[in-house]
Short mmCIF file of C-alpha atoms in Angstrom, two decimals:
data_model
loop_
_atom_site.label_atom_id
_atom_site.label_comp_id
_atom_site.label_asym_id
_atom_site.label_seq_id
_atom_site.Cartn_x
_atom_site.Cartn_y
_atom_site.Cartn_z
CA UNK M 1 -13.58 14.03 1.43
CA UNK M 2 -12.71 13.87 5.16
CA UNK M 3 -10.24 11.34 6.19
CA UNK M 4 -11.71 7.77 6.83
CA UNK M 5 -10.83 4.69 8.46
CA UNK M 6 -10.10 1.76 6.42
CA UNK M 7 -11.84 0.07 9.46
CA UNK M 8 -15.27 1.56 9.69
CA UNK M 9 -15.91 1.51 5.92
CA UNK M 10 -14.72 -2.03 6.15
CA UNK M 11 -16.83 -2.99 8.85
CA UNK M 12 -19.94 -1.08 7.38
CA UNK M 13 -19.74 -3.26 4.12
CA UNK M 14 -18.97 -6.03 5.69
CA UNK M 15 -22.34 -6.01 7.38
CA UNK M 16 -24.05 -4.99 4.32
CA UNK M 17 -25.80 -7.77 2.47
CA UNK M 18 -26.81 -5.97 -0.64
CA UNK M 19 -25.01 -2.86 -2.90
CA UNK M 20 -21.95 -3.02 -5.05
CA UNK M 21 -21.01 -6.43 -3.86
CA UNK M 22 -24.17 -7.96 -4.15
CA UNK M 23 -24.67 -6.81 -7.78
CA UNK M 24 -21.14 -8.02 -8.66
CA UNK M 25 -21.70 -11.18 -7.19
CA UNK M 26 -24.36 -11.69 -9.84
CA UNK M 27 -22.67 -10.31 -12.45
CA UNK M 28 -18.78 -10.36 -13.26
CA UNK M 29 -18.19 -12.86 -10.75
CA UNK M 30 -20.77 -15.54 -11.75
CA UNK M 31 -20.32 -19.41 -11.42
CA UNK M 32 -19.27 -20.91 -8.78
CA UNK M 33 -16.43 -23.94 -8.51
CA UNK M 34 -17.82 -26.70 -6.44
CA UNK M 35 -16.07 -28.94 -4.02
CA UNK M 36 -13.75 -27.10 -2.58
CA UNK M 37 -13.32 -27.72 1.21
CA UNK M 38 -12.53 -25.31 3.80
CA UNK M 39 -13.87 -24.40 7.04
CA UNK M 40 -15.98 -21.56 7.58
CA UNK M 41 -14.12 -20.31 10.78
CA UNK M 42 -10.98 -21.68 11.28
CA UNK M 43 -12.18 -22.96 15.13
CA UNK M 44 -15.36 -24.98 13.57
CA UNK M 45 -15.75 -28.18 11.67
CA UNK M 46 -15.37 -28.18 8.46
CA UNK M 47 -17.93 -26.84 5.95
CA UNK M 48 -18.43 -26.94 1.95
CA UNK M 49 -16.90 -23.86 0.42
CA UNK M 50 -17.70 -23.32 -3.29
CA UNK M 51 -15.23 -20.67 -4.87
CA UNK M 52 -16.76 -17.79 -6.75
CA UNK M 53 -15.16 -17.83 -10.40
CA UNK M 54 -15.26 -14.19 -11.08
CA UNK M 55 -16.15 -13.51 -14.94
CA UNK M 56 -13.54 -10.78 -15.42
CA UNK M 57 -12.19 -10.76 -19.16
CA UNK M 58 -8.25 -10.57 -18.73
CA UNK M 59 -7.43 -8.63 -22.01
CA UNK M 60 -4.31 -6.64 -21.34
CA UNK M 61 -1.32 -8.64 -20.42
CA UNK M 62 1.29 -7.37 -22.37
CA UNK M 63 3.90 -4.53 -21.70
CA UNK M 64 2.61 -0.71 -22.09
CA UNK M 65 5.24 1.13 -23.68
CA UNK M 66 5.11 4.49 -25.74
CA UNK M 67 0.98 4.29 -25.73
CA UNK M 68 0.69 0.46 -26.82
CA UNK M 69 0.40 -2.98 -25.58
CA UNK M 70 3.73 -4.87 -26.89
CA UNK M 71 5.30 -8.25 -25.96
CA UNK M 72 8.56 -8.28 -24.25
CA UNK M 73 11.52 -7.87 -26.34
CA UNK M 74 12.18 -11.65 -25.40
CA UNK M 75 8.77 -13.12 -26.03
CA UNK M 76 9.13 -14.33 -22.53
CA UNK M 77 6.21 -14.61 -20.36
CA UNK M 78 5.50 -15.72 -16.53
CA UNK M 79 2.14 -16.89 -14.85
CA UNK M 80 0.17 -14.89 -12.36
CA UNK M 81 -1.88 -16.78 -9.78
CA UNK M 82 -4.93 -16.89 -7.92
CA UNK M 83 -3.83 -17.10 -4.31
CA UNK M 84 -6.94 -18.85 -3.48
CA UNK M 85 -5.91 -21.68 -4.90
CA UNK M 86 -2.03 -21.55 -6.26
CA UNK M 87 -3.96 -22.23 -10.02
CA UNK M 88 -2.65 -20.08 -12.71
CA UNK M 89 -5.12 -17.01 -13.68
CA UNK M 90 -3.03 -15.58 -17.00
CA UNK M 91 0.30 -15.40 -18.58
CA UNK M 92 2.15 -12.07 -18.35
CA UNK M 93 4.94 -10.56 -20.36
CA UNK M 94 8.26 -10.65 -18.74
CA UNK M 95 10.07 -7.49 -18.91
CA UNK M 96 13.76 -6.77 -18.62
CA UNK M 97 16.63 -4.71 -19.35
CA UNK M 98 15.93 -4.19 -23.22
CA UNK M 99 12.14 -3.40 -22.07
CA UNK M 100 13.42 -1.42 -19.52
CA UNK M 101 15.38 0.83 -22.12
CA UNK M 102 12.56 0.80 -24.61
CA UNK M 103 10.28 2.22 -21.80
CA UNK M 104 13.01 5.07 -20.57
CA UNK M 105 13.28 5.85 -24.36
CA UNK M 106 9.45 6.38 -24.70
CA UNK M 107 9.38 8.36 -21.61
CA UNK M 108 12.34 10.52 -22.31
CA UNK M 109 10.87 11.31 -25.50
CA UNK M 110 7.73 12.25 -24.26
CA UNK M 111 9.00 14.41 -21.44
CA UNK M 112 11.63 16.39 -23.89
CA UNK M 113 9.52 16.41 -27.07
CA UNK M 114 6.09 15.62 -26.16
CA UNK M 115 2.73 17.56 -25.05
CA UNK M 116 2.63 16.44 -21.33
CA UNK M 117 4.96 18.69 -19.75
CA UNK M 118 4.35 21.95 -22.25
CA UNK M 119 0.48 21.50 -21.97
CA UNK M 120 -1.20 23.78 -19.63
CA UNK M 121 -1.43 22.29 -15.86
CA UNK M 122 -5.39 22.86 -16.21
CA UNK M 123 -5.64 20.83 -18.92
CA UNK M 124 -3.16 18.05 -17.61
CA UNK M 125 -5.78 17.97 -14.61
CA UNK M 126 -8.73 17.49 -16.89
CA UNK M 127 -7.16 14.59 -18.25
CA UNK M 128 -6.78 13.34 -14.56
CA UNK M 129 -10.13 14.27 -13.60
CA UNK M 130 -11.64 12.01 -16.94
CA UNK M 131 -9.45 9.40 -15.92
CA UNK M 132 -10.76 9.32 -12.32
CA UNK M 133 -14.39 9.40 -13.90
CA UNK M 134 -13.51 6.43 -15.87
CA UNK M 135 -12.38 3.99 -13.11
CA UNK M 136 -15.22 5.20 -11.08
CA UNK M 137 -17.54 3.66 -13.92
CA UNK M 138 -15.71 0.47 -13.97
CA UNK M 139 -15.51 0.18 -10.36
CA UNK M 140 -16.75 -3.37 -9.90
CA UNK M 141 -14.75 -4.91 -12.93
CA UNK M 142 -11.54 -3.10 -11.34
CA UNK M 143 -11.71 -4.71 -7.67
CA UNK M 144 -12.99 -7.68 -9.28
CA UNK M 145 -9.58 -8.52 -11.21
CA UNK M 146 -7.82 -6.91 -7.87
CA UNK M 147 -9.05 -9.39 -5.83
CA UNK M 148 -8.59 -12.64 -7.98
CA UNK M 149 -5.07 -11.77 -8.22
CA UNK M 150 -4.16 -10.46 -4.82
CA UNK M 151 -6.46 -12.46 -2.62
CA UNK M 152 -7.91 -9.20 -0.72
CA UNK M 153 -11.37 -9.05 0.48
CA UNK M 154 -13.92 -8.24 -2.57
CA UNK M 155 -16.09 -5.45 -0.62
CA UNK M 156 -12.18 -4.18 0.67
CA UNK M 157 -11.53 -3.65 -3.24
CA UNK M 158 -15.03 -2.25 -4.56
CA UNK M 159 -15.85 -0.07 -1.73
CA UNK M 160 -12.71 1.36 0.16
CA UNK M 161 -9.49 0.69 -2.37
CA UNK M 162 -11.00 1.33 -5.77
CA UNK M 163 -13.09 4.14 -4.60
CA UNK M 164 -9.78 5.64 -2.68
CA UNK M 165 -7.79 5.28 -5.81
CA UNK M 166 -10.70 7.40 -7.60
CA UNK M 167 -9.91 10.27 -4.76
CA UNK M 168 -6.22 10.07 -5.09
CA UNK M 169 -6.39 10.99 -8.84
CA UNK M 170 -9.06 13.77 -8.25
CA UNK M 171 -6.76 14.98 -5.25
CA UNK M 172 -3.78 15.19 -7.58
CA UNK M 173 -6.31 16.64 -10.44
CA UNK M 174 -6.46 19.28 -8.07
CA UNK M 175 -2.65 20.10 -7.23
CA UNK M 176 -1.65 20.17 -11.07
CA UNK M 177 -2.52 23.83 -11.69
CA UNK M 178 -2.01 25.07 -8.08
CA UNK M 179 1.99 24.29 -8.18
CA UNK M 180 4.26 27.46 -8.21
CA UNK M 181 6.76 29.08 -6.99
CA UNK M 182 7.81 32.21 -4.97
CA UNK M 183 9.06 35.72 -5.29
CA UNK M 184 11.88 36.27 -2.82
CA UNK M 185 13.20 39.22 -1.15
CA UNK M 186 16.81 39.65 -1.70
CA UNK M 187 19.54 42.10 -0.56
CA UNK M 188 20.55 44.54 -3.53
CA UNK M 189 18.62 45.28 -6.66
CA UNK M 190 17.57 42.06 -7.73
CA UNK M 191 14.56 40.07 -8.59
CA UNK M 192 14.38 36.84 -7.30
CA UNK M 193 11.79 34.23 -7.97
CA UNK M 194 11.60 30.41 -7.98
CA UNK M 195 10.14 27.82 -10.30
CA UNK M 196 8.94 24.50 -9.36
CA UNK M 197 9.72 22.19 -12.26
CA UNK M 198 8.93 18.61 -13.20
CA UNK M 199 12.05 16.43 -12.41
CA UNK M 200 11.90 14.46 -15.68
CA UNK M 201 11.42 10.71 -16.09
CA UNK M 202 10.03 9.10 -12.81
CA UNK M 203 10.74 5.52 -12.35
CA UNK M 204 8.49 3.41 -10.23
CA UNK M 205 8.75 0.47 -8.41
CA UNK M 206 5.23 -0.83 -6.31
CA UNK M 207 4.52 -3.60 -4.44
CA UNK M 208 1.73 -6.41 -4.03
CA UNK M 209 -0.05 -6.03 -1.31
CA UNK M 210 -1.81 -2.52 -2.60
CA UNK M 211 -1.30 -2.92 -6.02
CA UNK M 212 -3.88 0.07 -6.90
CA UNK M 213 -3.69 2.15 -4.03
CA UNK M 214 0.29 2.19 -4.62
CA UNK M 215 -0.23 3.04 -8.19
CA UNK M 216 -2.43 6.17 -7.28
CA UNK M 217 0.09 7.22 -4.82
CA UNK M 218 3.05 7.33 -6.97
CA UNK M 219 1.74 7.83 -10.57
CA UNK M 220 -1.04 10.44 -9.69
CA UNK M 221 1.61 12.90 -7.98
CA UNK M 222 4.01 12.62 -10.60
CA UNK M 223 1.70 13.28 -13.65
CA UNK M 224 0.40 16.13 -11.83
CA UNK M 225 3.82 17.80 -11.66
CA UNK M 226 4.22 17.07 -15.70
CA UNK M 227 6.39 13.99 -15.39
CA UNK M 228 6.83 11.18 -17.50
CA UNK M 229 6.76 7.53 -15.64
CA UNK M 230 8.15 4.25 -15.93
CA UNK M 231 6.02 2.08 -13.42
CA UNK M 232 7.55 -1.67 -12.52
CA UNK M 233 5.03 -3.63 -11.15
CA UNK M 234 5.05 -6.73 -8.68
CA UNK M 235 5.87 -9.82 -10.83
CA UNK M 236 2.63 -11.25 -7.99
CA UNK M 237 0.15 -8.55 -9.15
CA UNK M 238 0.53 -7.11 -12.70
CA UNK M 239 -3.05 -7.13 -14.08
CA UNK M 240 -4.80 -4.06 -12.44
CA UNK M 241 -2.21 -1.40 -13.13
CA UNK M 242 -2.51 -2.53 -17.35
CA UNK M 243 -5.95 -1.94 -16.99
CA UNK M 244 -6.46 1.08 -15.44
CA UNK M 245 -3.41 2.34 -17.36
CA UNK M 246 -5.61 1.77 -20.71
CA UNK M 247 -8.08 3.88 -19.22
CA UNK M 248 -5.84 6.66 -18.33
CA UNK M 249 -5.04 6.66 -21.80
CA UNK M 250 -8.60 6.63 -23.11
CA UNK M 251 -8.80 9.57 -21.03
CA UNK M 252 -6.40 11.78 -23.08
CA UNK M 253 -2.65 10.92 -21.77
CA UNK M 254 -0.56 11.24 -24.65
CA UNK M 255 2.00 8.09 -25.44
CA UNK M 256 4.98 7.59 -23.75
CA UNK M 257 3.64 9.64 -20.71
CA UNK M 258 3.20 6.23 -18.31
CA UNK M 259 4.84 3.05 -19.06
CA UNK M 260 4.12 -0.42 -17.77
CA UNK M 261 7.00 -3.10 -17.52
CA UNK M 262 5.93 -6.31 -15.75
CA UNK M 263 8.44 -8.46 -14.35
CA UNK M 264 10.90 -9.50 -11.96
CA UNK M 265 12.75 -7.51 -9.49
CA UNK M 266 16.58 -8.56 -10.49
CA UNK M 267 15.42 -8.63 -14.28
CA UNK M 268 13.57 -5.62 -14.86
CA UNK M 269 13.30 -3.71 -11.35
CA UNK M 270 17.30 -3.46 -11.17
CA UNK M 271 17.80 -2.20 -14.28
CA UNK M 272 15.00 0.56 -13.90
CA UNK M 273 17.00 1.70 -10.58
CA UNK M 274 20.32 1.88 -12.22
CA UNK M 275 19.14 3.63 -15.57
CA UNK M 276 20.94 6.43 -16.45
CA UNK M 277 17.92 7.91 -18.09
CA UNK M 278 15.81 8.34 -14.99
CA UNK M 279 15.78 11.32 -13.30
CA UNK M 280 13.88 10.10 -10.24
CA UNK M 281 13.25 6.60 -8.25
CA UNK M 282 10.07 5.93 -5.93
CA UNK M 283 10.26 2.56 -4.43
CA UNK M 284 7.66 0.75 -2.05
CA UNK M 285 8.44 -2.93 -0.63
CA UNK M 286 10.95 -4.40 1.86
CA UNK M 287 13.82 -2.86 3.49
CA UNK M 288 16.57 -4.70 2.55
CA UNK M 289 15.12 -4.24 -1.38
CA UNK M 290 15.30 -0.45 -0.36
CA UNK M 291 19.15 -0.63 0.36
CA UNK M 292 19.78 -1.83 -2.97
CA UNK M 293 17.46 0.13 -4.85
CA UNK M 294 19.24 3.03 -2.98
CA UNK M 295 22.88 1.64 -3.98
CA UNK M 296 21.90 0.99 -7.56
CA UNK M 297 20.68 4.74 -7.88
CA UNK M 298 23.97 6.28 -6.23
CA UNK M 299 26.24 4.07 -8.12
CA UNK M 300 24.39 5.27 -11.47
CA UNK M 301 23.43 8.78 -11.63
CA UNK M 302 23.05 9.41 -8.17
CA UNK M 303 19.04 10.12 -9.07
CA UNK M 304 17.03 10.88 -6.04
CA UNK M 305 15.28 8.04 -4.37
CA UNK M 306 11.95 8.18 -1.80
CA UNK M 307 12.00 5.02 -0.21
CA UNK M 308 8.70 3.30 1.75
CA UNK M 309 9.53 0.30 3.74
CA UNK M 310 9.13 -1.94 6.41
CA UNK M 311 7.41 -1.39 9.61
CA UNK M 312 7.11 -3.45 13.03
CA UNK M 313 4.42 -0.89 14.41
CA UNK M 314 3.43 -0.83 17.87
CA UNK M 315 0.07 -0.37 19.18
CA UNK M 316 0.00 0.93 22.82
CA UNK M 317 -3.15 0.18 24.89
CA UNK M 318 -2.95 2.42 28.24
CA UNK M 319 -4.87 1.38 31.30
CA UNK M 320 -7.76 3.41 30.90
CA UNK M 321 -8.88 1.76 27.27
CA UNK M 322 -11.79 0.95 26.90
CA UNK M 323 -10.93 -2.79 26.28
CA UNK M 324 -13.37 -4.02 23.95
CA UNK M 325 -13.01 -1.14 21.85
CA UNK M 326 -9.46 -1.18 22.07
CA UNK M 327 -9.33 -5.01 21.02
CA UNK M 328 -11.54 -4.29 18.10
CA UNK M 329 -9.39 -1.91 16.53
CA UNK M 330 -5.87 -3.63 17.33
CA UNK M 331 -7.67 -6.72 15.76
CA UNK M 332 -8.14 -4.23 12.54
CA UNK M 333 -4.67 -3.22 12.73
CA UNK M 334 -2.91 -6.24 12.65
CA UNK M 335 -5.63 -8.52 10.71
CA UNK M 336 -6.50 -5.97 8.17
CA UNK M 337 -5.21 -7.02 4.49
CA UNK M 338 -4.28 -10.86 5.93
CA UNK M 339 -1.51 -8.83 7.87
CA UNK M 340 0.48 -7.69 4.77
CA UNK M 341 0.45 -4.26 5.57
CA UNK M 342 3.61 -2.43 5.89
CA UNK M 343 2.17 -0.59 9.02
CA UNK M 344 0.37 -3.30 10.39
CA UNK M 345 -0.22 -2.61 14.71
CA UNK M 346 2.00 -6.02 14.83
CA UNK M 347 3.27 -5.35 18.49
CA UNK M 348 0.26 -4.72 20.64
CA UNK M 349 1.61 -3.24 23.78
CA UNK M 350 -1.14 -4.01 26.75
CA UNK M 351 -0.96 -1.96 30.22
CA UNK M 352 -0.54 -4.71 32.79
CA UNK M 353 -3.56 -3.83 34.95
CA UNK M 354 -5.75 -4.67 31.74
CA UNK M 355 -3.16 -7.22 30.27
CA UNK M 356 -5.42 -10.61 30.88
CA UNK M 357 -8.92 -8.99 29.68
CA UNK M 358 -7.38 -8.21 26.76
CA UNK M 359 -5.89 -11.34 25.59
CA UNK M 360 -9.03 -13.35 26.42
CA UNK M 361 -11.41 -11.07 24.62
CA UNK M 362 -8.24 -10.61 21.81
CA UNK M 363 -8.09 -14.56 21.21
CA UNK M 364 -11.90 -14.91 21.51
CA UNK M 365 -11.84 -12.00 18.61
CA UNK M 366 -9.29 -14.05 16.22
CA UNK M 367 -11.50 -17.10 16.90
CA UNK M 368 -14.16 -15.60 15.55
CA UNK M 369 -12.77 -14.17 12.51
CA UNK M 370 -14.08 -15.71 8.99
CA UNK M 371 -11.56 -17.07 6.93
CA UNK M 372 -12.65 -17.78 3.49
CA UNK M 373 -13.13 -17.04 -0.35
CA UNK M 374 -12.49 -12.98 -0.22
CA UNK M 375 -15.18 -12.64 -2.83
CA UNK M 376 -17.90 -13.79 -0.16
CA UNK M 377 -19.69 -11.26 1.59
CA UNK M 378 -19.37 -11.88 5.23
CA UNK M 379 -15.71 -12.98 4.94
CA UNK M 380 -12.80 -11.14 6.80
CA UNK M 381 -9.57 -12.72 5.88
CA UNK M 382 -8.34 -14.08 2.54
CA UNK M 383 -5.21 -15.97 2.00
CA UNK M 384 -1.66 -15.15 1.72
CA UNK M 385 -0.34 -13.42 -1.66
CA UNK M 386 1.52 -16.74 -2.53
CA UNK M 387 3.49 -19.97 -1.42
CA UNK M 388 6.38 -18.14 -0.31
CA UNK M 389 4.89 -15.73 1.80
CA UNK M 390 2.58 -18.31 3.15
CA UNK M 391 5.67 -20.38 4.50
CA UNK M 392 7.51 -17.30 5.58
CA UNK M 393 4.79 -16.61 8.16
CA UNK M 394 4.21 -20.32 9.02
CA UNK M 395 8.04 -20.30 9.65
CA UNK M 396 7.50 -17.16 12.33
CA UNK M 397 4.76 -18.64 13.79
CA UNK M 398 7.00 -21.80 14.58
CA UNK M 399 9.78 -19.51 15.86
CA UNK M 400 7.15 -18.08 18.40
CA UNK M 401 6.16 -21.37 19.61
CA UNK M 402 9.88 -22.32 19.76
CA UNK M 403 11.00 -19.15 21.61
CA UNK M 404 8.61 -20.04 24.63
CA UNK M 405 5.92 -17.57 23.45
CA UNK M 406 1.92 -18.59 24.33
CA UNK M 407 0.44 -19.59 21.55
CA UNK M 408 -3.11 -18.78 22.34
CA UNK M 409 -5.09 -19.59 18.86
CA UNK M 410 -4.36 -20.64 15.43
CA UNK M 411 -0.77 -21.09 14.34
CA UNK M 412 -1.26 -23.02 10.98
CA UNK M 413 -2.80 -23.74 7.95
CA UNK M 414 -6.24 -23.09 7.10
CA UNK M 415 -7.81 -25.64 4.62
CA UNK M 416 -5.94 -27.75 2.14
CA UNK M 417 -5.89 -25.66 -0.78
CA UNK M 418 -4.74 -21.98 -1.31
CA UNK M 419 -2.43 -20.08 1.12
CA UNK M 420 -4.46 -19.10 3.89
CA UNK M 421 -2.93 -19.41 7.03
CA UNK M 422 -5.25 -19.43 10.46
CA UNK M 423 -5.68 -16.10 12.85
CA UNK M 424 -2.88 -16.41 15.08
CA UNK M 425 -2.55 -14.91 18.44
CA UNK M 426 0.73 -14.84 20.96
CA UNK M 427 0.95 -13.73 24.49
CA UNK M 428 3.63 -13.72 26.95
CA UNK M 429 5.89 -12.22 23.70
CA UNK M 430 9.24 -10.81 24.88
CA UNK M 431 11.08 -8.07 22.72
CA UNK M 432 13.92 -10.09 21.62
CA UNK M 433 11.85 -12.62 19.69
CA UNK M 434 11.41 -12.72 16.42
CA UNK M 435 8.02 -12.46 16.08
CA UNK M 436 8.60 -9.33 17.90
CA UNK M 437 11.44 -7.89 16.28
CA UNK M 438 10.56 -8.95 12.27
CA UNK M 439 8.44 -7.94 9.78
CA UNK M 440 6.12 -10.85 9.28
CA UNK M 441 3.69 -9.40 7.26
CA UNK M 442 1.09 -12.04 7.81
CA UNK M 443 -2.20 -12.76 10.61
CA UNK M 444 0.06 -13.09 13.52
CA UNK M 445 -0.88 -10.70 16.78
CA UNK M 446 1.93 -10.82 19.12
CA UNK M 447 0.67 -9.44 22.88
CA UNK M 448 3.32 -7.83 25.13
CA UNK M 449 2.66 -6.56 28.35
CA UNK M 450 4.37 -3.08 30.24
CA UNK M 451 3.91 -1.51 33.43
CA UNK M 452 3.97 2.65 32.63
CA UNK M 453 4.61 5.23 29.90
CA UNK M 454 8.37 5.56 29.85
CA UNK M 455 8.87 2.20 30.02
CA UNK M 456 6.46 1.39 26.83
CA UNK M 457 8.11 4.57 25.15
CA UNK M 458 11.72 2.87 25.29
CA UNK M 459 10.58 -0.77 24.35
CA UNK M 460 8.26 0.78 21.18
CA UNK M 461 11.30 2.88 19.85
CA UNK M 462 13.79 -0.43 20.15
CA UNK M 463 13.39 -1.01 16.75
CA UNK M 464 15.05 -0.64 13.48
CA UNK M 465 11.62 1.01 11.86
CA UNK M 466 9.44 3.81 12.29
CA UNK M 467 6.74 3.93 10.00
CA UNK M 468 3.24 4.13 12.40
CA UNK M 469 2.34 3.74 15.56
CA UNK M 470 -1.17 3.64 17.41
CA UNK M 471 -2.34 4.62 20.87
CA UNK M 472 -5.20 3.89 22.73
CA UNK M 473 -5.82 6.04 25.69
CA UNK M 474 -8.76 8.51 26.99
CA UNK M 475 -6.40 10.75 28.76
CA UNK M 476 -5.34 13.82 26.80
CA UNK M 477 -1.87 14.12 28.15
CA UNK M 478 -0.78 10.67 27.60
CA UNK M 479 -2.15 10.97 24.14
CA UNK M 480 0.09 14.27 23.84
CA UNK M 481 3.60 13.06 25.26
CA UNK M 482 3.19 9.80 23.13
CA UNK M 483 2.17 11.32 20.18
CA UNK M 484 5.64 13.05 20.54
CA UNK M 485 7.76 10.36 21.71
CA UNK M 486 7.12 7.50 19.38
CA UNK M 487 9.66 7.63 16.43
CA UNK M 488 7.22 6.97 13.71
CA UNK M 489 5.97 8.63 10.69
CA UNK M 490 2.19 8.43 11.66
CA UNK M 491 0.92 8.22 14.87
CA UNK M 492 -2.93 7.21 15.00
CA UNK M 493 -4.97 8.02 18.25
CA UNK M 494 -7.96 5.94 19.33
CA UNK M 495 -7.90 4.84 15.78
CA UNK M 496 -5.77 2.92 13.34
CA UNK M 497 -5.03 3.09 9.30
CA UNK M 498 -6.75 6.02 8.72
CA UNK M 499 -5.70 7.23 5.14
CA UNK M 500 -6.62 10.09 3.27
CA UNK M 501 -5.18 11.83 0.16
CA UNK M 502 -4.25 14.43 2.26
CA UNK M 503 -2.68 13.17 4.98
CA UNK M 504 1.27 12.38 4.17
CA UNK M 505 2.79 8.89 4.86
CA UNK M 506 5.93 7.72 5.17
CA UNK M 507 8.74 6.41 7.69
CA UNK M 508 11.26 7.30 10.08
CA UNK M 509 14.80 5.46 10.35
CA UNK M 510 15.05 1.98 8.15
CA UNK M 511 11.12 2.80 7.46
CA UNK M 512 12.11 5.00 4.61
CA UNK M 513 12.53 8.56 3.23
CA UNK M 514 10.42 10.79 1.81
CA UNK M 515 6.78 11.00 2.22
CA UNK M 516 3.66 10.24 0.10
CA UNK M 517 0.17 11.46 -0.29
CA UNK M 518 -0.82 14.99 0.33
CA UNK M 519 0.92 18.54 -0.43
CA UNK M 520 4.46 16.68 0.63
CA UNK M 521 4.40 14.25 -2.38
CA UNK M 522 4.34 16.75 -4.80
CA UNK M 523 7.95 17.71 -3.45
CA UNK M 524 9.24 14.31 -4.66
CA UNK M 525 8.51 15.09 -8.45
CA UNK M 526 9.63 18.84 -8.54
CA UNK M 527 13.00 20.17 -8.81
CA UNK M 528 13.31 23.87 -7.40
CA UNK M 529 15.15 26.45 -9.70
CA UNK M 530 16.08 30.06 -8.30
CA UNK M 531 15.99 33.17 -11.14
CA UNK M 532 17.80 36.27 -10.20
CA UNK M 533 17.89 39.07 -12.34
CA UNK M 534 19.18 42.70 -11.61
CA UNK M 535 16.52 45.54 -11.07
CA UNK M 536 17.28 49.05 -12.38
CA UNK M 537 16.24 52.25 -10.98
CA UNK M 538 13.60 49.71 -8.61
CA UNK M 539 10.44 51.85 -7.55
CA UNK M 540 10.60 49.26 -4.37
CA UNK M 541 12.19 45.59 -3.96
#
């Protein structure tokens, strides 16, 4: 599959009035809740909005250990919520250190004595391919559950994220039987080869903003390489990992190869990071938590760690840009997924010659943004994940106002229920303001003015982060200069948020280390062993 832009996929799906979304609205989504009042566009008059209640059974809320769904050892549960209303969807088993011990023991037994690492790579590939087929068959159900639990758009989940999940697993299934070492020439009469071996038990901790995709990014390469996994899901979004794990076992995954513990970071995540039986750790989340994860790993058994952390990505719009197109891509690059994206283009740098035109059009685009029930077709923005994130975003908006940035639109709560935030645009933003330095993780666009390329390179790189960047220009020389000068793991030229199974993703500086997706991600889950043996009377070396 060619690299595909999420913006293009979503624009196609949002403009469609039929297809997968339409069929699901008549089946798994079912009835509507009456009487919830909200505004269809935040700048217009209030109108009745009826919430769609998805008719999706929630069959899996326990921990998955050694191939079985089991209660937490403590018997405790915690609520998971619908961010559209703040109401409880379900109670989920709350794992702790004892459950992590059980899961790691199962993963260790499956790695040391089970069939998964020992079976042919081709057979592992076939199981992963069968799993991808099963997920594809359950696309609508999985997408509805993902939207219900996270608040992301249903069209986004059903038409982009679940299909991408399937694509990732097919991609890694294809790699499973192509992982091999080298024959290495060496001085002297020796035969030298390298073996690429699975690293062992992989501990993985995923976030709430893209639960399914983060599952695929981490579990896919780990399993393709022959490892076993203990996965700690986010407490906000535990539901879809459990349903897809059930399908993975239906596809033939042996018991103990994938174990899932739902729970809170300090109670379940920290014991996993510090566990002496875990051979490798992968984490996606905030930079501050990433520092803690790294310390716990180092203080235990010095397990290797890959980290995909925060970002404050610059989106640079040069003076030769098509302003209308730049406005649309910059809008998507920031507001996508309610702004809850680590690589969001949250510092929009605009050349001074087109700044005023861009600002007016960016403001108008934000005012046209449709906020509401993410299950409804035509809606562009759902709620923030929970009350904590909702309040954090509003605090940053207040800080922008207090620091004398110009609030062009938005700036407050949307509606009276749930965790919706108005699409917000600030102008006259200065580099030292909190809205320009901190990762807000919400629908807040900060627009900054620049004069020339040297200046914007310096300002764009003056951040502790380095996850991604965007450049919008018609000039090839300008593009070449910026793509090399920007200190970021991904630079998108005249596009944004283009992801593919083959494209590596990761950060510079405090945005993390290591890469996910593509060939590079396999290195995270392999050990390289050199094997040297003498050769007597060789015909050649």
